[in-house]
Short mmCIF file of N, CA, C and O in Angstrom, two decimals:
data_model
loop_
_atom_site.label_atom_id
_atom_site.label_comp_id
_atom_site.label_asym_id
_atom_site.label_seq_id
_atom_site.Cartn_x
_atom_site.Cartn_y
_atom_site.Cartn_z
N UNK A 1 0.82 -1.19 0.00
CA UNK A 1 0.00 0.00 0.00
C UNK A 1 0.86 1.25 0.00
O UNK A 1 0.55 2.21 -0.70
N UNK A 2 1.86 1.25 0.72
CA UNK A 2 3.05 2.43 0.89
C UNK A 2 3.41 2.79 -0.35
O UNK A 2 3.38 3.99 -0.61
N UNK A 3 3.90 1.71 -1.49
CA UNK A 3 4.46 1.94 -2.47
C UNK A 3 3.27 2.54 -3.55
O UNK A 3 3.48 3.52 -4.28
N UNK A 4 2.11 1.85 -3.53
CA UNK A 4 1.01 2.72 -4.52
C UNK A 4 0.90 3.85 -4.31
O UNK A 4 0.77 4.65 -5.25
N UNK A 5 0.92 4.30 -2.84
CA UNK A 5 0.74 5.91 -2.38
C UNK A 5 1.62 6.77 -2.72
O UNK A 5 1.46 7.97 -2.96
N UNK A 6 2.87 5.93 -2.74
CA UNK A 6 4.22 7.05 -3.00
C UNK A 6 4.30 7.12 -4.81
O UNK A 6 5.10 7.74 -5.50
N UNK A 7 3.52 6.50 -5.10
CA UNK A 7 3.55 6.69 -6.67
C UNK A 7 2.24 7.25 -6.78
O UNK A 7 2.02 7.26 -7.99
N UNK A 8 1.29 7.70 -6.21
CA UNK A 8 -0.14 8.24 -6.25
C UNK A 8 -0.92 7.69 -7.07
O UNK A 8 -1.27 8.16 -8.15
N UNK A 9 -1.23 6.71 -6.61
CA UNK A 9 -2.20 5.40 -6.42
C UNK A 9 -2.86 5.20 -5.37
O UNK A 9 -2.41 5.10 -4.23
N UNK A 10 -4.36 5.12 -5.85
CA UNK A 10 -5.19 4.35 -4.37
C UNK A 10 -5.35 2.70 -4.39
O UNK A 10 -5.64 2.03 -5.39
N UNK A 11 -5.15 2.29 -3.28
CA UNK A 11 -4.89 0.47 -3.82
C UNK A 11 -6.49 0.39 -3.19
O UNK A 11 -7.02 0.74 -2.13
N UNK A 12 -6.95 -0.24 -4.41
CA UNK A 12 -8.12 -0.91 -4.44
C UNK A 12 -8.91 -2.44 -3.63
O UNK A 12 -10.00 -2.97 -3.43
N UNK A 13 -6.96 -2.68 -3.28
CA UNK A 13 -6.99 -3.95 -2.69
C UNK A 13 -7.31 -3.62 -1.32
O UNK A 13 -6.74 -2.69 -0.75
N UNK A 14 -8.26 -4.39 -0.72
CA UNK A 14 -8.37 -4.16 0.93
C UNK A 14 -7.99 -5.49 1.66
O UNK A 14 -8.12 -5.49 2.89
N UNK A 15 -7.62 -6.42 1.16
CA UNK A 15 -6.60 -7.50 1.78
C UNK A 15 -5.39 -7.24 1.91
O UNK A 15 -4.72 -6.68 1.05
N UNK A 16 -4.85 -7.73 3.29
CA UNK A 16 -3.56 -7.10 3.70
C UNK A 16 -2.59 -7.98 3.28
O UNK A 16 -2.87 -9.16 3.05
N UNK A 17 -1.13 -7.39 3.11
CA UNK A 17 0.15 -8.35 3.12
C UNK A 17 -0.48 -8.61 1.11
O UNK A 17 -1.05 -7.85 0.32
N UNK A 18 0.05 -10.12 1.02
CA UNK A 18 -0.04 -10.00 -0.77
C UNK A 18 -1.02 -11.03 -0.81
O UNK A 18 -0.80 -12.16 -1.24
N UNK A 19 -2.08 -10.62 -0.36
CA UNK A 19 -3.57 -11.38 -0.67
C UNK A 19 -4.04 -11.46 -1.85
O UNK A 19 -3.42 -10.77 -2.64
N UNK A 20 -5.00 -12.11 -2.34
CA UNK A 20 -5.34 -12.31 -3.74
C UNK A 20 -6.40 -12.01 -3.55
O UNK A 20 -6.91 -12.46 -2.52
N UNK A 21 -7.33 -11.04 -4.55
CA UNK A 21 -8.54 -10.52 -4.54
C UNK A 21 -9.19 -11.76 -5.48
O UNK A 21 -8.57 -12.73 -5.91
N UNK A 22 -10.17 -11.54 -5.60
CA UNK A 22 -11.44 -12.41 -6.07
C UNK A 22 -11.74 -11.48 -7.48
O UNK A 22 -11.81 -10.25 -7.58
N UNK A 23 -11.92 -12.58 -8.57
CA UNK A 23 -12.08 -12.25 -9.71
C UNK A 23 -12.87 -10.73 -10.12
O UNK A 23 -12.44 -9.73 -10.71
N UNK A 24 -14.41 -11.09 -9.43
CA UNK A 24 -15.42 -10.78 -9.32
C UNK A 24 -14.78 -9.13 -8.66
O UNK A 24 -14.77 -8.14 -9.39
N UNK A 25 -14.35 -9.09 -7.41
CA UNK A 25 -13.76 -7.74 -6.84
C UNK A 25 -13.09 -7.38 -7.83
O UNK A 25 -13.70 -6.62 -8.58
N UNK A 26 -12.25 -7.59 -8.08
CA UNK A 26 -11.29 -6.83 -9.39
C UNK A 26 -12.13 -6.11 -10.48
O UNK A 26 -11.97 -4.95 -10.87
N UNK A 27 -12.87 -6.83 -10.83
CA UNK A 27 -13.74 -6.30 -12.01
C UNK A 27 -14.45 -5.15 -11.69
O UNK A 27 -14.38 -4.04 -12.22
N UNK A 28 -15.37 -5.68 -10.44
CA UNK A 28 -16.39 -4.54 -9.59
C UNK A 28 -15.43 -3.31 -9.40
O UNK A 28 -15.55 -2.42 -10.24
N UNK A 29 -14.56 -3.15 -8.49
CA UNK A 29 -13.56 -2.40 -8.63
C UNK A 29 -12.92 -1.53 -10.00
O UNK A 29 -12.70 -0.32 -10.04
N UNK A 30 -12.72 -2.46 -10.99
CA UNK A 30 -12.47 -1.48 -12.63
C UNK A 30 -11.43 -0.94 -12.38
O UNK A 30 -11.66 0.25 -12.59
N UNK A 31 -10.18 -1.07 -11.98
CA UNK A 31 -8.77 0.01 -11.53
C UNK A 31 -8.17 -0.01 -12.90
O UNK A 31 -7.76 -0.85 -13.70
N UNK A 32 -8.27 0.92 -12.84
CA UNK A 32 -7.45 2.44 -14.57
C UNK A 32 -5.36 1.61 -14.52
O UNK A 32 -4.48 1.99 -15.29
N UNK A 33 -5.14 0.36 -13.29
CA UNK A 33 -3.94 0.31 -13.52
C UNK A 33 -3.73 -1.02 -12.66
O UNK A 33 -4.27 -0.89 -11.56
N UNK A 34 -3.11 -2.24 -12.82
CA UNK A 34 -2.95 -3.49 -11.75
C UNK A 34 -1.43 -3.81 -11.78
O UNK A 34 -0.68 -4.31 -12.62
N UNK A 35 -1.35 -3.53 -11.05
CA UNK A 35 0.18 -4.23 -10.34
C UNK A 35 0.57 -5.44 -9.94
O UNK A 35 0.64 -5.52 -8.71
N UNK A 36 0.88 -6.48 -10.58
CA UNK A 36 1.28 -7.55 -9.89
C UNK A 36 2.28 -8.26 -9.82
O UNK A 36 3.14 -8.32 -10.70
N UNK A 37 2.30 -9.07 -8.46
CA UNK A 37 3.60 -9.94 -8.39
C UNK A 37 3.90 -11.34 -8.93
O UNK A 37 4.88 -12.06 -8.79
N UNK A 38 2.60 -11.51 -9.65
CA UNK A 38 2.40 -12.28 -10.67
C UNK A 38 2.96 -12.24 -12.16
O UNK A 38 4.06 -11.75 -12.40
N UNK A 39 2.21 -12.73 -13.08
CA UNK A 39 1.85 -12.83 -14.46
C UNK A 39 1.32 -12.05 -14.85
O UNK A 39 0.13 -12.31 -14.67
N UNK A 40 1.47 -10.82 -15.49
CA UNK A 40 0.35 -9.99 -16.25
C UNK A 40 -0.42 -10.54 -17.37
O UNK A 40 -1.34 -9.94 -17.93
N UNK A 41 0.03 -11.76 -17.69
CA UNK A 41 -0.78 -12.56 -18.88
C UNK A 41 -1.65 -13.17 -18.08
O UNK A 41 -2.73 -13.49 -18.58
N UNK A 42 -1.40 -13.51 -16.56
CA UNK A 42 -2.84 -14.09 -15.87
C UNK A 42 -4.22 -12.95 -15.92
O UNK A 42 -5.35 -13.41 -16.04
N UNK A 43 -3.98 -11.26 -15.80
CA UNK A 43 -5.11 -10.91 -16.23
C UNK A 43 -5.55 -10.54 -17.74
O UNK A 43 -6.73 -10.47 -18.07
N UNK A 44 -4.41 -10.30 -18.65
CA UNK A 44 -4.28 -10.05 -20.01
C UNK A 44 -4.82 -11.06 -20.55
O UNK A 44 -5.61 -10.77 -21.45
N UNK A 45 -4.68 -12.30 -20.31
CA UNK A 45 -5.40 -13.35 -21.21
C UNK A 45 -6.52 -14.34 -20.72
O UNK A 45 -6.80 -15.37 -21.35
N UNK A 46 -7.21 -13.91 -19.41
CA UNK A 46 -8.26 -14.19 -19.03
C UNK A 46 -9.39 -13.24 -19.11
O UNK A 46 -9.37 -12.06 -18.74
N UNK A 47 -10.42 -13.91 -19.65
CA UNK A 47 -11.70 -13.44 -20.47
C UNK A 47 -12.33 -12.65 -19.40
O UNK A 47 -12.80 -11.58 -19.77
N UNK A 48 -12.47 -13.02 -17.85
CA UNK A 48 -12.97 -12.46 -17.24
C UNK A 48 -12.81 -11.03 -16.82
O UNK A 48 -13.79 -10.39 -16.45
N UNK A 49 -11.69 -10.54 -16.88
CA UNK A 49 -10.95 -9.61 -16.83
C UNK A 49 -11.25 -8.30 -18.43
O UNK A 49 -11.20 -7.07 -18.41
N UNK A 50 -11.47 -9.02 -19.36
CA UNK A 50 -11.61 -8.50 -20.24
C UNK A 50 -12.32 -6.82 -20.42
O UNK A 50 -11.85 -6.04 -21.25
N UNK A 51 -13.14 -6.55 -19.80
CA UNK A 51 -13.55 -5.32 -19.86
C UNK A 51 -13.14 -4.54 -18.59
O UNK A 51 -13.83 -3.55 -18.33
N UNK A 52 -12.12 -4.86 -17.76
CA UNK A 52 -11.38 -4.01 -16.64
C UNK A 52 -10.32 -2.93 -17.21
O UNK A 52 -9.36 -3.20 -17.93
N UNK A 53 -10.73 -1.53 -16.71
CA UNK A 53 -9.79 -0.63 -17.93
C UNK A 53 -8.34 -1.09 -17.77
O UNK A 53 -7.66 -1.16 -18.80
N UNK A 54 -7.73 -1.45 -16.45
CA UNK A 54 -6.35 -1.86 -16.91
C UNK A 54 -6.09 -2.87 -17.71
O UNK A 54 -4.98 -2.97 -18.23
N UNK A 55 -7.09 -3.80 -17.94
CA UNK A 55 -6.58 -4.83 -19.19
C UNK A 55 -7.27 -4.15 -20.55
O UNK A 55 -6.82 -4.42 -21.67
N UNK A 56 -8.03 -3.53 -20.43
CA UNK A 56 -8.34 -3.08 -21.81
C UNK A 56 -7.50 -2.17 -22.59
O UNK A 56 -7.50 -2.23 -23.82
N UNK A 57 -6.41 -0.88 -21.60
CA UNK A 57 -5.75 -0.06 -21.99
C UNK A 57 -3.99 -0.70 -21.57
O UNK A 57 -2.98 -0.03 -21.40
N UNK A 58 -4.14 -1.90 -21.51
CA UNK A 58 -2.63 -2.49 -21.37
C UNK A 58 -2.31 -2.40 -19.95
O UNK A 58 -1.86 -3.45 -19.50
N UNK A 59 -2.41 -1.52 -19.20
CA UNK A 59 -2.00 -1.39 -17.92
C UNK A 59 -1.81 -2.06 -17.10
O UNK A 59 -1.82 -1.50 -16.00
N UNK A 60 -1.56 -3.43 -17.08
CA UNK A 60 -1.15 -4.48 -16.18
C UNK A 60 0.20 -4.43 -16.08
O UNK A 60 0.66 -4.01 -17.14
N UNK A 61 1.19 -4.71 -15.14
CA UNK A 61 2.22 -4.56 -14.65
C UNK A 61 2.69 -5.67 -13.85
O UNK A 61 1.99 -6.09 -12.93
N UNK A 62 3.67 -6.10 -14.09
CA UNK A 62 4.59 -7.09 -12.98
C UNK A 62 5.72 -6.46 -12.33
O UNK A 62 6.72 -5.95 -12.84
N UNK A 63 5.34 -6.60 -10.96
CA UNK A 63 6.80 -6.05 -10.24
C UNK A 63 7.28 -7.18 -9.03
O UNK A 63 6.47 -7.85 -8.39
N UNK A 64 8.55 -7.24 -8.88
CA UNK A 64 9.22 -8.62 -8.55
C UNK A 64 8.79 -8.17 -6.82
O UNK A 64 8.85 -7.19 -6.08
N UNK A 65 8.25 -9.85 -6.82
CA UNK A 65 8.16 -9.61 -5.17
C UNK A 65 8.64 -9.61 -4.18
O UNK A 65 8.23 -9.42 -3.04
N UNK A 66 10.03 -9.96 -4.80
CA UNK A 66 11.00 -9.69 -3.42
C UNK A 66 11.16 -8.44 -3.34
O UNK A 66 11.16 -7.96 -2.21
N UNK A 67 11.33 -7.58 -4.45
CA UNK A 67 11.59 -6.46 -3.98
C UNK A 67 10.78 -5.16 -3.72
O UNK A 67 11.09 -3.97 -3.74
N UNK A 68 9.40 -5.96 -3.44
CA UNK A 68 8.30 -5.16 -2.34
C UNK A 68 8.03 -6.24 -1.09
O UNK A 68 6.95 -5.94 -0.59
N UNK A 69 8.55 -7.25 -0.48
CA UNK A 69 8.93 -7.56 0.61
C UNK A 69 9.68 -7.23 1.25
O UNK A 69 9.56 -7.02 2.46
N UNK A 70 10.64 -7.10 0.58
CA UNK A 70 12.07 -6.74 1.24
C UNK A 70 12.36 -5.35 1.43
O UNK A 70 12.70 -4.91 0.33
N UNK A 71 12.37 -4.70 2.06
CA UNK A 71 12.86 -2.64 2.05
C UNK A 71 13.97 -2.74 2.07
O UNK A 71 14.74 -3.21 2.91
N UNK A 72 14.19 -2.09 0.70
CA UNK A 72 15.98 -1.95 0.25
C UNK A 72 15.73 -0.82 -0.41
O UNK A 72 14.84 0.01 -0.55
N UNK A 73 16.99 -1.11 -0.82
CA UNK A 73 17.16 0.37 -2.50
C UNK A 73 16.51 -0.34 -3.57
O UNK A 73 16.18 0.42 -4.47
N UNK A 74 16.19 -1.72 -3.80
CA UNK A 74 15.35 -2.45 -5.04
C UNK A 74 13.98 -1.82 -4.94
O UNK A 74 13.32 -1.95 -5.97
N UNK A 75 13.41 -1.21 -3.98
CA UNK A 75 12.00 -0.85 -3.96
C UNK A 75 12.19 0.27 -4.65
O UNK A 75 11.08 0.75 -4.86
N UNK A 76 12.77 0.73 -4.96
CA UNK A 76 13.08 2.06 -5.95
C UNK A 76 12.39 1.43 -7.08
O UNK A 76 11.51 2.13 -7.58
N UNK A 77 12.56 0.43 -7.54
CA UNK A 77 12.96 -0.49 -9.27
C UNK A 77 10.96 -0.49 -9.13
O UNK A 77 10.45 -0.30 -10.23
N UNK A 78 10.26 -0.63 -8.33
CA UNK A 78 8.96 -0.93 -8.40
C UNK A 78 7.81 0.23 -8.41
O UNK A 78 6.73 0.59 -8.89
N UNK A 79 8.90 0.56 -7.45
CA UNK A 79 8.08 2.57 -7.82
C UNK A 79 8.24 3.13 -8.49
O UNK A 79 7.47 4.08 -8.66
N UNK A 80 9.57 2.89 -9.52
CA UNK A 80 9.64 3.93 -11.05
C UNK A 80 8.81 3.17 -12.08
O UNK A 80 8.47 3.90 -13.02
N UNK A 81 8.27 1.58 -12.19
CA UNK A 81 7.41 1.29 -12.74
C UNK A 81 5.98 1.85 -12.51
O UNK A 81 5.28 2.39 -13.37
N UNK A 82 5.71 1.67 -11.39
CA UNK A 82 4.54 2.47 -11.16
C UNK A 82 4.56 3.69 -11.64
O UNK A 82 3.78 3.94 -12.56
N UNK A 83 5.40 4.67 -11.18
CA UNK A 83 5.82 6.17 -11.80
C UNK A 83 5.64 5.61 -13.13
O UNK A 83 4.52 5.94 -13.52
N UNK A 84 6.03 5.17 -13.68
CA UNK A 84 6.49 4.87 -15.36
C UNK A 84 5.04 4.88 -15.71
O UNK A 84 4.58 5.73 -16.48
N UNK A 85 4.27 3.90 -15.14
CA UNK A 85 3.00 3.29 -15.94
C UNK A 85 1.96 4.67 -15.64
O UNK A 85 0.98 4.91 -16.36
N UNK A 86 2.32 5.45 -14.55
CA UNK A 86 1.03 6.81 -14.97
C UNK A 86 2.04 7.62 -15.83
O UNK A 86 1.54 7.60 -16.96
N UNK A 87 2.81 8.08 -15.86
CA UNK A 87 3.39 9.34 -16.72
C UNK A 87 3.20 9.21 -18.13
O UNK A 87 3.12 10.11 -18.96
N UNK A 88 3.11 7.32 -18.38
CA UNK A 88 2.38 7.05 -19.98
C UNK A 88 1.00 7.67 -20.62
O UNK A 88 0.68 8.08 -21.73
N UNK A 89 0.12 7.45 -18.90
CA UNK A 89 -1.11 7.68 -19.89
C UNK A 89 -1.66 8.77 -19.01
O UNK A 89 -2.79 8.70 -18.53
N UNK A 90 -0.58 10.12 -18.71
CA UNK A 90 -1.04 11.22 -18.09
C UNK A 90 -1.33 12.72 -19.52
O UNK A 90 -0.64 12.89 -20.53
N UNK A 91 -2.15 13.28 -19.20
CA UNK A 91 -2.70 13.74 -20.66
C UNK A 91 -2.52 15.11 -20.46
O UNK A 91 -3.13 16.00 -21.06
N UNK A 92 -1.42 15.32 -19.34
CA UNK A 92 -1.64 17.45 -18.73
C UNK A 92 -0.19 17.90 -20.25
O UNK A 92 0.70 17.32 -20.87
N UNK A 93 -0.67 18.95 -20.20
CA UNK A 93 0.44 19.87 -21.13
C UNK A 93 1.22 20.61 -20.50
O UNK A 93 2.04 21.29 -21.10
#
C-alpha cells in the first residue's frame, strides 16, 4: 500500500500483506492500472478480466516480489514502474 501511495495510487486492494482478490472484486472495482507480483498474462489473457480498464488499456504490470517484501534500495525499481505506468497515460500539457 506504501508503495502505490508514493507513486499516487489508491490500492483498491483491501486484503492485507499480498492477498489475492477475487475475480469478481477486481472487475467490480475497474482500476485504470494493476500491479502484480504475478503474471500480467494471468489478467491479459483471461476473459474475465476483459472489460477491466487496466486490461483493456494495457496497464497491467509485474513487479518482482521480493523487492516489495524486502525494504531496500530495489523498492526504488517498483516505484519507477509504477511512476512509469502513470506518466504514460497522463494527458496534462
Amino acid at each position: 500500500t506504501e508503495f502505490l501511495c508514493a507513486a499516487g495510487f489508491e490500492n483498491v486492494c483491501t486484503i492485507e500483506g499480498f492477498g489475492t482478490m477475487a475475480e469478481a472484486d477486481i472487475v467490480a472495482a475497474n482500476p485504470a492500472f494493476i500491479f502484480t507480483v504475478g503474471s500480467a498474462d494471468d489478467y491479459l489473457n483471461n476473459a474475465a478480466f476483459a472489460e477491466v480498464d487496466a486490461v483493456k488499456n494495457g496497464q497491467v504490470h509485474t513487479l518482482n516480489k521480493k523487492e516489495i517484501r524486502y525494504g531496500s534500495s530495489y523498492v526504488t525499481n517498483s516505484v519507477s514502474i509504477m511512476f512509469g505506468a502513470a506518466d504514460a497515460t497522463r494527458t496534462d500539457e
